[in-house]
Amino acid sequence: MATGDATIAAGIAARRRHLDAAAAVGVGHYRTNRLRTGRLRGLALTEAARAWDARTTPGG
């Protein structure tokens, strides 16, 4: 289970880096990257991030 958690955490960290980079260069570039990487993959990472936050946030 710890390996799965590490994988999720790594995915979330990568997602946050991607969002930070997208914000730095503008929305148009972000949209292009989203189309290139695939919307479903992005949604899967978003859902994993929500699940991770729900499990690790005290009182959440």
mmCIF file of C-alpha atoms in Angstrom:
data_model
loop_
_atom_site.group_PDB
_atom_site.id
_atom_site.type_symbol
_atom_site.label_atom_id
_atom_site.label_comp_id
_atom_site.label_asym_id
_atom_site.label_seq_id
_atom_site.Cartn_x
_atom_site.Cartn_y
_atom_site.Cartn_z
ATOM 1 C CA MET A 1 0.000 0.000 0.000
ATOM 2 C CA ALA A 2 2.857 2.350 0.764
ATOM 3 C CA THR A 3 4.103 1.980 -2.812
ATOM 4 C CA GLY A 4 0.685 2.989 -4.124
ATOM 5 C CA ASP A 5 0.636 6.016 -1.828
ATOM 6 C CA ALA A 6 4.085 7.042 -3.029
ATOM 7 C CA THR A 7 2.937 6.729 -6.640
ATOM 8 C CA ILE A 8 -0.124 8.881 -5.946
ATOM 9 C CA ALA A 9 1.979 11.465 -4.106
ATOM 10 C CA ALA A 10 4.445 11.606 -7.016
ATOM 11 C CA GLY A 11 1.581 12.068 -9.470
ATOM 12 C CA ILE A 12 0.102 14.868 -7.381
ATOM 13 C CA ALA A 13 3.469 16.603 -7.134
ATOM 14 C CA ALA A 14 3.898 16.374 -10.915
ATOM 15 C CA ARG A 15 0.372 17.723 -11.425
ATOM 16 C CA ARG A 16 1.037 20.680 -9.152
ATOM 17 C CA ARG A 17 4.294 21.440 -10.984
ATOM 18 C CA HIS A 18 2.401 21.294 -14.270
ATOM 19 C CA LEU A 19 -0.276 23.676 -13.009
ATOM 20 C CA ASP A 20 2.363 26.075 -11.681
ATOM 21 C CA ALA A 21 4.165 26.013 -15.026
ATOM 22 C CA ALA A 22 0.899 26.540 -16.877
ATOM 23 C CA ALA A 23 0.044 29.535 -14.715
ATOM 24 C CA ALA A 24 3.488 31.003 -15.379
ATOM 25 C CA VAL A 25 3.168 30.866 -19.166
ATOM 26 C CA GLY A 26 -0.550 31.504 -19.550
ATOM 27 C CA VAL A 27 -3.798 29.681 -20.134
ATOM 28 C CA GLY A 28 -3.342 29.173 -23.891
ATOM 29 C CA HIS A 29 -0.216 27.118 -23.360
ATOM 30 C CA TYR A 30 -1.956 25.159 -20.587
ATOM 31 C CA ARG A 31 -4.851 24.279 -22.908
ATOM 32 C CA THR A 32 -2.422 23.066 -25.559
ATOM 33 C CA ASN A 33 -0.626 20.860 -23.044
ATOM 34 C CA ARG A 34 -3.926 19.457 -21.768
ATOM 35 C CA LEU A 35 -4.920 18.453 -25.280
ATOM 36 C CA ARG A 36 -1.529 16.881 -25.864
ATOM 37 C CA THR A 37 -1.383 14.891 -22.610
ATOM 38 C CA GLY A 38 -5.024 13.872 -22.695
ATOM 39 C CA ARG A 39 -7.982 14.998 -20.671
ATOM 40 C CA LEU A 40 -8.663 11.603 -19.103
ATOM 41 C CA ARG A 41 -5.162 11.358 -17.634
ATOM 42 C CA GLY A 42 -5.569 14.817 -16.151
ATOM 43 C CA LEU A 43 -8.927 13.901 -14.676
ATOM 44 C CA ALA A 44 -7.500 10.704 -13.188
ATOM 45 C CA LEU A 45 -4.717 12.682 -11.501
ATOM 46 C CA THR A 46 -7.212 15.241 -10.235
ATOM 47 C CA GLU A 47 -9.366 12.497 -8.723
ATOM 48 C CA ALA A 48 -6.292 10.853 -7.179
ATOM 49 C CA ALA A 49 -5.317 14.218 -5.693
ATOM 50 C CA ARG A 50 -8.771 14.674 -4.188
ATOM 51 C CA ALA A 51 -8.716 11.173 -2.709
ATOM 52 C CA TRP A 52 -5.219 11.736 -1.312
ATOM 53 C CA ASP A 53 -6.207 15.073 0.229
ATOM 54 C CA ALA A 54 -9.325 13.521 1.759
ATOM 55 C CA ARG A 55 -7.238 10.759 3.349
ATOM 56 C CA THR A 56 -4.413 12.973 4.591
ATOM 57 C CA THR A 57 -6.216 16.156 5.665
ATOM 58 C CA PRO A 58 -6.973 16.146 9.396
ATOM 59 C CA GLY A 59 -10.697 16.410 9.959
ATOM 60 C CA GLY A 60 -11.325 16.109 6.231
#
